[in-house]
PDB file of C-alpha atoms in Angstrom:
ATOM      1  CA  MET A   1     142.519 130.073  79.791  1.00 57.00           C
ATOM      2  CA  SER A   2     143.795 127.953  82.665  1.00 66.00           C
ATOM      3  CA  GLU A   3     141.749 129.149  85.627  1.00 76.00           C
ATOM      4  CA  LEU A   4     138.174 130.026  86.585  1.00 82.00           C
ATOM      5  CA  ARG A   5     137.032 133.524  85.568  1.00 84.00           C
ATOM      6  CA  ASN A   6     133.926 135.421  86.723  1.00 86.00           C
ATOM      7  CA  ILE A   7     132.237 138.530  85.397  1.00 86.00           C
ATOM      8  CA  TYR A   8     129.609 140.014  87.691  1.00 85.00           C
ATOM      9  CA  LYS A   9     126.680 142.269  86.728  1.00 84.00           C
ATOM     10  CA  LEU A  10     127.539 142.709  83.065  1.00 85.00           C
ATOM     11  CA  HIS A  11     125.048 145.115  81.492  1.00 83.00           C
ATOM     12  CA  THR A  12     123.902 144.069  78.026  1.00 84.00           C
ATOM     13  CA  ALA A  13     120.675 143.742  76.016  1.00 79.00           C
ATOM     14  CA  THR A  14     118.667 141.270  73.973  1.00 79.00           C
ATOM     15  CA  ARG A  15     118.173 141.583  70.214  1.00 77.00           C
ATOM     16  CA  ARG A  16     114.847 143.272  70.896  1.00 73.00           C
ATOM     17  CA  GLY A  17     116.500 145.875  73.115  1.00 71.00           C
ATOM     18  CA  ARG A  18     115.452 144.528  76.527  1.00 74.00           C
ATOM     19  CA  THR A  19     118.048 145.327  79.193  1.00 77.00           C
ATOM     20  CA  LEU A  20     119.861 142.343  80.700  1.00 83.00           C
ATOM     21  CA  ILE A  21     122.236 142.064  83.637  1.00 86.00           C
ATOM     22  CA  LEU A  22     124.294 138.859  83.609  1.00 89.00           C
ATOM     23  CA  ASN A  23     126.741 137.027  85.839  1.00 90.00           C
ATOM     24  CA  ILE A  24     129.150 135.076  83.650  1.00 89.00           C
ATOM     25  CA  SER A  25     131.413 132.223  84.747  1.00 88.00           C
ATOM     26  CA  LEU A  26     134.087 130.700  82.511  1.00 86.00           C
ATOM     27  CA  ALA A  27     135.843 127.471  83.512  1.00 83.00           C
ATOM     28  CA  PRO A  28     138.462 125.525  81.544  1.00 80.00           C
ATOM     29  CA  LEU A  29     137.668 121.969  80.473  1.00 77.00           C
ATOM     30  CA  LYS A  30     140.590 119.550  80.533  1.00 73.00           C
ATOM     31  CA  ARG A  31     140.821 115.950  79.462  1.00 68.00           C
ATOM     32  CA  ALA A  32     142.276 113.525  81.963  1.00 65.00           C
ATOM     33  CA  ASP A  33     145.068 112.475  79.570  1.00 64.00           C
ATOM     34  CA  GLU A  34     146.020 115.937  78.332  1.00 64.00           C
ATOM     35  CA  LYS A  35     147.534 118.974  80.050  1.00 64.00           C
ATOM     36  CA  ALA A  36     146.211 121.578  77.649  1.00 61.00           C
ATOM     37  CA  PRO A  37     142.567 122.721  78.025  1.00 60.00           C
ATOM     38  CA  GLY A  38     140.201 120.987  75.660  1.00 69.00           C
ATOM     39  CA  GLY A  39     137.566 123.756  75.773  1.00 77.00           C
ATOM     40  CA  ALA A  40     135.683 126.028  78.147  1.00 80.00           C
ATOM     41  CA  LEU A  41     132.452 125.886  80.088  1.00 84.00           C
ATOM     42  CA  VAL A  42     130.498 129.143  79.967  1.00 87.00           C
ATOM     43  CA  VAL A  43     127.642 129.720  82.414  1.00 88.00           C
ATOM     44  CA  LEU A  44     125.316 132.712  81.935  1.00 89.00           C
ATOM     45  CA  GLU A  45     123.053 133.676  84.847  1.00 88.00           C
ATOM     46  CA  ASP A  46     120.331 136.276  84.273  1.00 89.00           C
ATOM     47  CA  VAL A  47     120.274 138.405  87.466  1.00 87.00           C
ATOM     48  CA  THR A  48     118.301 141.329  86.035  1.00 84.00           C
ATOM     49  CA  ALA A  49     115.289 140.860  88.315  1.00 81.00           C
ATOM     50  CA  ARG A  50     117.476 140.333  91.392  1.00 82.00           C
ATOM     51  CA  VAL A  51     119.540 143.473  90.748  1.00 80.00           C
ATOM     52  CA  ARG A  52     116.392 145.530  90.139  1.00 77.00           C
ATOM     53  CA  LEU A  53     114.925 144.269  93.427  1.00 74.00           C
ATOM     54  CA  GLU A  54     118.138 145.118  95.305  1.00 74.00           C
ATOM     55  CA  GLU A  55     118.094 148.631  93.839  1.00 72.00           C
ATOM     56  CA  GLN A  56     114.444 149.109  94.863  1.00 67.00           C
ATOM     57  CA  LEU A  57     115.116 147.953  98.434  1.00 66.00           C
ATOM     58  CA  GLN A  58     118.110 150.268  98.757  1.00 67.00           C
ATOM     59  CA  GLN A  59     116.098 153.192  97.402  1.00 63.00           C
ATOM     60  CA  ARG A  60     113.207 152.451  99.782  1.00 63.00           C
ATOM     61  CA  GLU A  61     115.503 152.491 102.797  1.00 63.00           C
ATOM     62  CA  LYS A  62     117.059 155.742 101.655  1.00 61.00           C
ATOM     63  CA  LEU A  63     113.702 157.425 101.027  1.00 61.00           C
ATOM     64  CA  SER A  64     112.281 156.216 104.333  1.00 60.00           C
ATOM     65  CA  SER A  65     115.046 157.775 106.436  1.00 61.00           C
ATOM     66  CA  ILE A  66     115.150 160.994 104.435  1.00 63.00           C
ATOM     67  CA  GLY A  67     111.343 161.190 104.518  1.00 62.00           C
ATOM     68  CA  LEU A  68     111.358 161.434 108.320  1.00 62.00           C
ATOM     69  CA  LEU A  69     113.941 164.213 108.152  1.00 66.00           C
ATOM     70  CA  ALA A  70     111.979 166.040 105.425  1.00 65.00           C
ATOM     71  CA  ALA A  71     108.768 165.971 107.463  1.00 67.00           C
ATOM     72  CA  GLY A  72     110.489 167.462 110.497  1.00 67.00           C
ATOM     73  CA  VAL A  73     112.167 170.212 108.479  1.00 71.00           C
ATOM     74  CA  ALA A  74     108.930 171.072 106.644  1.00 72.00           C
ATOM     75  CA  HIS A  75     106.921 171.445 109.861  1.00 68.00           C
ATOM     76  CA  GLU A  76     109.620 173.615 111.451  1.00 74.00           C
ATOM     77  CA  ILE A  77     109.715 175.922 108.420  1.00 79.00           C
ATOM     78  CA  ASN A  78     105.932 176.149 108.062  1.00 77.00           C
ATOM     79  CA  THR A  79     105.366 178.103 111.278  1.00 77.00           C
ATOM     80  CA  PRO A  80     107.565 181.160 110.551  1.00 84.00           C
ATOM     81  CA  LEU A  81     106.639 180.980 106.857  1.00 84.00           C
ATOM     82  CA  THR A  82     102.947 181.275 107.679  1.00 83.00           C
ATOM     83  CA  GLY A  83     103.701 184.355 109.782  1.00 85.00           C
ATOM     84  CA  VAL A  84     105.677 186.036 106.991  1.00 87.00           C
ATOM     85  CA  SER A  85     102.914 185.307 104.480  1.00 86.00           C
ATOM     86  CA  SER A  86     100.152 186.630 106.768  1.00 88.00           C
ATOM     87  CA  TYR A  87     101.955 189.863 107.632  1.00 87.00           C
ATOM     88  CA  THR A  88     102.816 190.449 103.962  1.00 89.00           C
ATOM     89  CA  GLN A  89      99.169 190.056 102.948  1.00 87.00           C
ATOM     90  CA  MET A  90      98.141 192.428 105.760  1.00 88.00           C
ATOM     91  CA  LEU A  91     100.616 195.118 104.673  1.00 90.00           C
ATOM     92  CA  LEU A  92      99.583 194.771 101.025  1.00 88.00           C
ATOM     93  CA  GLY A  93      96.015 195.550 102.048  1.00 87.00           C
ATOM     94  CA  MET A  94      97.152 198.693 103.875  1.00 88.00           C
ATOM     95  CA  LEU A  95      99.155 200.211 100.992  1.00 86.00           C
ATOM     96  CA  ALA A  96      97.996 201.669  97.700  1.00 87.00           C
ATOM     97  CA  GLU A  97      99.252 199.979  94.542  1.00 85.00           C
ATOM     98  CA  ALA A  98     101.039 203.182  93.538  1.00 86.00           C
ATOM     99  CA  ASP A  99     103.138 203.087  96.714  1.00 87.00           C
ATOM    100  CA  PRO A 100     106.752 201.938  95.954  1.00 85.00           C
ATOM    101  CA  LYS A 101     106.600 199.665  98.995  1.00 88.00           C
ATOM    102  CA  HIS A 102     103.707 197.774  97.398  1.00 88.00           C
ATOM    103  CA  SER A 103     105.924 196.299  94.651  1.00 87.00           C
ATOM    104  CA  LEU A 104     108.508 195.241  97.247  1.00 89.00           C
ATOM    105  CA  LEU A 105     105.818 193.466  99.242  1.00 90.00           C
ATOM    106  CA  GLN A 106     104.621 191.739  96.076  1.00 89.00           C
ATOM    107  CA  LYS A 107     108.146 190.368  95.587  1.00 89.00           C
ATOM    108  CA  ILE A 108     108.163 189.124  99.182  1.00 90.00           C
ATOM    109  CA  ARG A 109     104.778 187.483  98.630  1.00 87.00           C
ATOM    110  CA  ARG A 110     105.980 185.703  95.462  1.00 86.00           C
ATOM    111  CA  GLN A 111     109.083 184.388  97.206  1.00 86.00           C
ATOM    112  CA  THR A 112     106.958 183.296 100.161  1.00 87.00           C
ATOM    113  CA  ASP A 113     104.649 181.400  97.792  1.00 83.00           C
ATOM    114  CA  ARG A 114     107.686 179.720  96.239  1.00 78.00           C
ATOM    115  CA  ALA A 115     108.976 178.702  99.673  1.00 81.00           C
ATOM    116  CA  THR A 116     105.513 177.367 100.533  1.00 79.00           C
ATOM    117  CA  GLY A 117     105.572 175.232  97.399  1.00 74.00           C
ATOM    118  CA  ILE A 118     108.946 173.768  98.415  1.00 71.00           C
ATOM    119  CA  VAL A 119     107.623 172.980 101.895  1.00 74.00           C
ATOM    120  CA  ASN A 120     104.541 171.311 100.407  1.00 71.00           C
ATOM    121  CA  ASN A 121     106.812 169.181  98.220  1.00 65.00           C
ATOM    122  CA  LEU A 122     108.723 168.144 101.322  1.00 64.00           C
ATOM    123  CA  LEU A 123     105.490 167.150 103.042  1.00 65.00           C
ATOM    124  CA  ASN A 124     104.277 165.258  99.963  1.00 61.00           C
ATOM    125  CA  PHE A 125     107.605 163.440  99.844  1.00 55.00           C
ATOM    126  CA  SER A 126     107.347 162.381 103.492  1.00 55.00           C
ATOM    127  CA  ARG A 127     103.726 161.246 103.129  1.00 57.00           C
ATOM    128  CA  THR A 128     104.109 158.899 100.160  1.00 51.00           C
ATOM    129  CA  GLY A 129     103.745 155.858 102.393  1.00 50.00           C
ATOM    130  CA  GLY A 130     100.693 157.115 104.262  1.00 51.00           C
ATOM    131  CA  VAL A 131      97.120 155.843 104.173  1.00 52.00           C
ATOM    132  CA  THR A 132      95.655 156.455 100.721  1.00 63.00           C
ATOM    133  CA  GLU A 133      92.248 155.793  99.186  1.00 81.00           C
ATOM    134  CA  PHE A 134      92.649 153.361  96.302  1.00 87.00           C
ATOM    135  CA  ALA A 135      90.151 152.405  93.609  1.00 90.00           C
ATOM    136  CA  GLU A 136      90.134 151.144  90.025  1.00 92.00           C
ATOM    137  CA  VAL A 137      91.759 153.760  87.795  1.00 93.00           C
ATOM    138  CA  ASP A 138      91.674 154.270  84.019  1.00 94.00           C
ATOM    139  CA  LEU A 139      95.228 155.411  83.237  1.00 95.00           C
ATOM    140  CA  ASN A 140      94.300 156.760  79.799  1.00 94.00           C
ATOM    141  CA  ARG A 141      91.784 159.094  81.436  1.00 92.00           C
ATOM    142  CA  VAL A 142      94.269 160.144  84.143  1.00 93.00           C
ATOM    143  CA  LEU A 143      96.811 160.977  81.452  1.00 94.00           C
ATOM    144  CA  ASP A 144      94.256 162.991  79.473  1.00 91.00           C
ATOM    145  CA  ASP A 145      93.320 164.938  82.623  1.00 88.00           C
ATOM    146  CA  THR A 146      97.011 165.643  83.240  1.00 88.00           C
ATOM    147  CA  LEU A 147      97.615 166.786  79.667  1.00 89.00           C
ATOM    148  CA  GLN A 148      94.583 169.072  79.795  1.00 86.00           C
ATOM    149  CA  LEU A 149      96.290 170.960  82.632  1.00 82.00           C
ATOM    150  CA  LEU A 150      99.740 171.039  81.031  1.00 85.00           C
ATOM    151  CA  GLU A 151      99.038 171.576  77.323  1.00 85.00           C
ATOM    152  CA  PRO A 152      99.106 175.416  77.546  1.00 82.00           C
ATOM    153  CA  GLN A 153     102.624 175.247  79.043  1.00 83.00           C
ATOM    154  CA  PHE A 154     103.779 172.863  76.307  1.00 86.00           C
ATOM    155  CA  ARG A 155     102.368 175.103  73.558  1.00 85.00           C
ATOM    156  CA  GLN A 156     104.157 178.083  75.064  1.00 84.00           C
ATOM    157  CA  SER A 157     107.426 176.118  75.085  1.00 84.00           C
ATOM    158  CA  GLY A 158     107.026 174.969  71.476  1.00 86.00           C
ATOM    159  CA  VAL A 159     106.993 171.297  72.503  1.00 90.00           C
ATOM    160  CA  GLU A 160     104.723 168.905  70.581  1.00 90.00           C
ATOM    161  CA  LEU A 161     102.682 166.363  72.541  1.00 90.00           C
ATOM    162  CA  ALA A 162     101.815 162.999  71.003  1.00 92.00           C
ATOM    163  CA  ARG A 163      99.459 160.405  72.470  1.00 93.00           C
ATOM    164  CA  GLU A 164      99.714 156.698  71.738  1.00 94.00           C
ATOM    165  CA  TYR A 165      97.141 155.008  73.970  1.00 95.00           C
ATOM    166  CA  ALA A 166      96.350 151.309  73.954  1.00 92.00           C
ATOM    167  CA  GLU A 167      92.665 150.588  73.392  1.00 89.00           C
ATOM    168  CA  ASP A 168      90.803 148.721  76.126  1.00 88.00           C
ATOM    169  CA  LEU A 169      93.671 149.316  78.548  1.00 92.00           C
ATOM    170  CA  PRO A 170      93.046 147.319  81.758  1.00 92.00           C
ATOM    171  CA  HIS A 171      92.383 149.389  84.858  1.00 93.00           C
ATOM    172  CA  VAL A 172      94.936 149.571  87.645  1.00 93.00           C
ATOM    173  CA  TYR A 173      94.221 149.731  91.362  1.00 92.00           C
ATOM    174  CA  GLY A 174      95.498 153.015  92.725  1.00 91.00           C
ATOM    175  CA  ASN A 175      94.959 156.648  93.606  1.00 88.00           C
ATOM    176  CA  ALA A 176      94.255 158.840  90.571  1.00 88.00           C
ATOM    177  CA  GLY A 177      95.465 162.032  92.279  1.00 84.00           C
ATOM    178  CA  LYS A 178      98.830 160.585  93.218  1.00 87.00           C
ATOM    179  CA  LEU A 179      99.333 158.991  89.812  1.00 91.00           C
ATOM    180  CA  GLN A 180      98.522 162.318  88.197  1.00 88.00           C
ATOM    181  CA  GLN A 181     101.250 163.874  90.360  1.00 85.00           C
ATOM    182  CA  VAL A 182     103.742 161.335  88.972  1.00 90.00           C
ATOM    183  CA  PHE A 183     102.766 162.000  85.349  1.00 92.00           C
ATOM    184  CA  THR A 184     102.874 165.762  85.916  1.00 88.00           C
ATOM    185  CA  ASN A 185     106.434 165.521  87.242  1.00 88.00           C
ATOM    186  CA  LEU A 186     107.581 163.368  84.332  1.00 92.00           C
ATOM    187  CA  LEU A 187     105.939 165.545  81.692  1.00 92.00           C
ATOM    188  CA  LEU A 188     107.296 168.794  83.126  1.00 88.00           C
ATOM    189  CA  ASN A 189     110.775 167.273  83.337  1.00 89.00           C
ATOM    190  CA  ALA A 190     110.444 166.213  79.697  1.00 91.00           C
ATOM    191  CA  ARG A 191     109.421 169.736  78.709  1.00 90.00           C
ATOM    192  CA  ASP A 192     112.362 171.250  80.597  1.00 88.00           C
ATOM    193  CA  ALA A 193     114.737 168.836  78.829  1.00 88.00           C
ATOM    194  CA  ILE A 194     113.735 170.273  75.419  1.00 90.00           C
ATOM    195  CA  PRO A 195     114.894 173.913  75.490  1.00 82.00           C
ATOM    196  CA  ASP A 196     114.687 174.500  71.723  1.00 82.00           C
ATOM    197  CA  GLY A 197     111.460 172.708  70.857  1.00 81.00           C
ATOM    198  CA  GLY A 198     110.898 169.042  70.231  1.00 88.00           C
ATOM    199  CA  ARG A 199     108.463 166.225  70.894  1.00 92.00           C
ATOM    200  CA  VAL A 200     107.129 164.345  73.908  1.00 94.00           C
ATOM    201  CA  ARG A 201     105.375 161.024  73.296  1.00 94.00           C
ATOM    202  CA  LEU A 202     103.009 159.591  75.892  1.00 94.00           C
ATOM    203  CA  ARG A 203     102.341 155.890  75.368  1.00 94.00           C
ATOM    204  CA  THR A 204     100.296 153.244  77.208  1.00 95.00           C
ATOM    205  CA  LEU A 205     100.368 149.505  76.616  1.00 93.00           C
ATOM    206  CA  SER A 206      99.584 146.217  78.325  1.00 89.00           C
ATOM    207  CA  ASP A 207     101.061 142.742  78.046  1.00 76.00           C
ATOM    208  CA  ASP A 208     100.089 139.203  78.914  1.00 65.00           C
ATOM    209  CA  ARG A 209     101.599 139.374  82.405  1.00 69.00           C
ATOM    210  CA  ASP A 210      98.842 141.420  84.056  1.00 86.00           C
ATOM    211  CA  LEU A 211     100.901 144.595  83.791  1.00 90.00           C
ATOM    212  CA  VAL A 212     100.183 148.057  82.399  1.00 94.00           C
ATOM    213  CA  THR A 213     103.007 150.290  81.190  1.00 94.00           C
ATOM    214  CA  VAL A 214     103.150 154.060  80.715  1.00 95.00           C
ATOM    215  CA  GLU A 215     106.049 155.568  78.775  1.00 95.00           C
ATOM    216  CA  VAL A 216     107.065 159.229  78.651  1.00 95.00           C
ATOM    217  CA  VAL A 217     109.528 159.665  75.776  1.00 94.00           C
ATOM    218  CA  ASP A 218     111.196 162.976  74.950  1.00 93.00           C
ATOM    219  CA  THR A 219     113.626 164.161  72.293  1.00 92.00           C
ATOM    220  CA  GLY A 220     115.538 166.312  74.767  1.00 90.00           C
ATOM    221  CA  ILE A 221     119.129 166.702  75.866  1.00 89.00           C
ATOM    222  CA  GLY A 222     119.218 163.405  77.775  1.00 89.00           C
ATOM    223  CA  ILE A 223     120.790 162.550  81.120  1.00 87.00           C
ATOM    224  CA  ALA A 224     124.514 162.062  81.665  1.00 85.00           C
ATOM    225  CA  PRO A 225     125.428 158.473  82.718  1.00 83.00           C
ATOM    226  CA  GLU A 226     126.868 159.650  86.041  1.00 81.00           C
ATOM    227  CA  ASN A 227     123.538 161.315  86.888  1.00 83.00           C
ATOM    228  CA  VAL A 228     121.178 158.467  85.948  1.00 80.00           C
ATOM    229  CA  ALA A 229     121.839 156.608  89.216  1.00 76.00           C
ATOM    230  CA  ARG A 230     121.116 159.761  91.255  1.00 79.00           C
ATOM    231  CA  ILE A 231     117.934 161.111  89.681  1.00 82.00           C
ATOM    232  CA  TYR A 232     115.656 159.644  92.386  1.00 75.00           C
ATOM    233  CA  ASP A 233     117.779 161.035  95.230  1.00 73.00           C
ATOM    234  CA  PRO A 234     115.943 163.778  97.160  1.00 63.00           C
ATOM    235  CA  PHE A 235     117.241 167.296  96.416  1.00 64.00           C
ATOM    236  CA  PHE A 236     119.353 166.158  93.451  1.00 65.00           C
ATOM    237  CA  THR A 237     118.660 168.282  90.378  1.00 73.00           C
ATOM    238  CA  THR A 238     120.514 169.333  87.229  1.00 67.00           C
ATOM    239  CA  LYS A 239     118.234 172.328  86.710  1.00 65.00           C
ATOM    240  CA  GLY A 240     119.355 175.871  87.402  1.00 56.00           C
ATOM    241  CA  VAL A 241     118.865 177.716  90.676  1.00 50.00           C
ATOM    242  CA  GLY A 242     115.182 178.410  91.309  1.00 51.00           C
ATOM    243  CA  ARG A 243     113.989 175.982  88.616  1.00 58.00           C
ATOM    244  CA  GLY A 244     113.893 172.721  90.533  1.00 58.00           C
ATOM    245  CA  THR A 245     113.930 171.409  94.109  1.00 58.00           C
ATOM    246  CA  GLY A 246     115.081 167.889  93.281  1.00 65.00           C
ATOM    247  CA  LEU A 247     112.027 166.359  94.943  1.00 71.00           C
ATOM    248  CA  GLY A 248     109.792 165.583  91.946  1.00 76.00           C
ATOM    249  CA  LEU A 249     111.329 162.245  90.987  1.00 84.00           C
ATOM    250  CA  ALA A 250     111.896 161.235  94.604  1.00 80.00           C
ATOM    251  CA  VAL A 251     108.191 161.758  95.302  1.00 80.00           C
ATOM    252  CA  SER A 252     107.267 159.962  92.057  1.00 86.00           C
ATOM    253  CA  TYR A 253     109.443 156.985  92.975  1.00 85.00           C
ATOM    254  CA  GLY A 254     107.714 156.668  96.345  1.00 83.00           C
ATOM    255  CA  ILE A 255     104.236 156.871  94.792  1.00 86.00           C
ATOM    256  CA  VAL A 256     105.032 154.197  92.208  1.00 90.00           C
ATOM    257  CA  GLN A 257     106.372 151.917  94.950  1.00 85.00           C
ATOM    258  CA  GLU A 258     103.205 152.555  96.950  1.00 85.00           C
ATOM    259  CA  HIS A 259     101.253 151.254  93.938  1.00 89.00           C
ATOM    260  CA  SER A 260     103.396 148.062  93.812  1.00 87.00           C
ATOM    261  CA  GLY A 261     104.871 149.300  90.544  1.00 90.00           C
ATOM    262  CA  HIS A 262     108.278 149.944  89.037  1.00 90.00           C
ATOM    263  CA  ILE A 263     109.829 153.032  87.418  1.00 90.00           C
ATOM    264  CA  SER A 264     112.872 152.913  85.165  1.00 90.00           C
ATOM    265  CA  VAL A 265     114.743 155.280  82.859  1.00 90.00           C
ATOM    266  CA  GLU A 266     116.707 154.936  79.635  1.00 90.00           C
ATOM    267  CA  SER A 267     118.708 157.964  78.569  1.00 88.00           C
ATOM    268  CA  ALA A 268     121.868 159.169  76.907  1.00 83.00           C
ATOM    269  CA  PRO A 269     123.177 162.704  76.268  1.00 87.00           C
ATOM    270  CA  GLY A 270     121.757 164.076  73.032  1.00 86.00           C
ATOM    271  CA  ARG A 271     119.466 161.071  72.474  1.00 86.00           C
ATOM    272  CA  GLY A 272     116.494 161.920  74.666  1.00 90.00           C
ATOM    273  CA  THR A 273     115.023 160.143  77.661  1.00 93.00           C
ATOM    274  CA  THR A 274     112.406 157.456  78.222  1.00 94.00           C
ATOM    275  CA  PHE A 275     110.731 157.016  81.596  1.00 94.00           C
ATOM    276  CA  ARG A 276     108.798 153.777  81.918  1.00 94.00           C
ATOM    277  CA  ILE A 277     106.264 153.072  84.696  1.00 94.00           C
ATOM    278  CA  THR A 278     104.887 149.555  85.106  1.00 93.00           C
ATOM    279  CA  LEU A 279     101.846 148.894  87.322  1.00 93.00           C
ATOM    280  CA  PRO A 280      99.886 145.702  88.076  1.00 91.00           C
ATOM    281  CA  THR A 281      96.335 145.584  86.749  1.00 91.00           C
ATOM    282  CA  ALA A 282      93.357 145.699  89.106  1.00 87.00           C
ATOM    283  CA  GLY A 283      92.416 142.171  88.019  1.00 82.00           C
ATOM    284  CA  ALA A 284      95.859 140.800  88.894  1.00 75.00           C
ATOM    285  CA  ARG A 285      95.678 142.380  92.328  1.00 69.00           C
ATOM    286  CA  SER A 286      92.222 140.926  92.967  1.00 67.00           C
ATOM    287  CA  ARG A 287      93.391 137.432  92.034  1.00 68.00           C
ATOM    288  CA  LEU A 288      96.419 137.772  94.297  1.00 64.00           C
ATOM    289  CA  GLN A 289      94.232 138.866  97.206  1.00 63.00           C
ATOM    290  CA  ALA A 290      91.805 135.990  96.599  1.00 60.00           C
ATOM    291  CA  ALA A 291      94.668 133.506  96.591  1.00 58.00           C
ATOM    292  CA  SER A 292      96.026 134.831  99.890  1.00 55.00           C
ATOM    293  CA  ASP A 293      92.617 134.764 101.675  1.00 52.00           C
TER     294      ASP A 293
END
């Protein structure tokens, strides 16, 4: 090697499996009295945190602009949709159930309800940065409340649910309803990724850095590498027509950001998927506020 070489944003991992992103510089070392290189200087720079921050800022800007568009579209659709729903309900009340037109109106009502759900998702997506009531939240309890609602669907799908909760998990400062929305999205996505039965593991843990982590691990089909970078994009979905709007993860991303947290994913086709949410503890937030006052 006779000239300086640089490798930027090399993705690798530690022995314990922690993801690393490195910038590497290689420079030849020459002695003053010799022409041939006497060795090489290798500089490794860990830029993992910087790259993650850049990705979060880019995603925030994207979600902010699309959120304004989503809110406008949702409000415009809501007005005619409300009219269709009201007239359908009125006609259903005027016809006997035996009337052939009654079943057609029921189909219209179901499709109207589906459209209403999509509009509500659009509104939820656009409101993620709004004023929210925050308090101390026990994540283990929020997860149990979420599972209580979803367990019948998992049993019907033949998917096993496993809990691995840390004892004495520190509370986080947040909104339980919004966090439950995030966990619901992740769990339903995990269920949909296991078409032939499998296992979903829900795990909580804390470390010494005033952080709490929630992991949703499934044994499903995994995510293709070219799709991993797009999963938080609004309206992007790999599910079939009528099965997904592509807003669940976009909304979840915004909620996690609103809670000063971080969401990441590890996945490969045929090897399952792990979503990891990291949130600051309520105690860490209180100390930070006290220091800034």
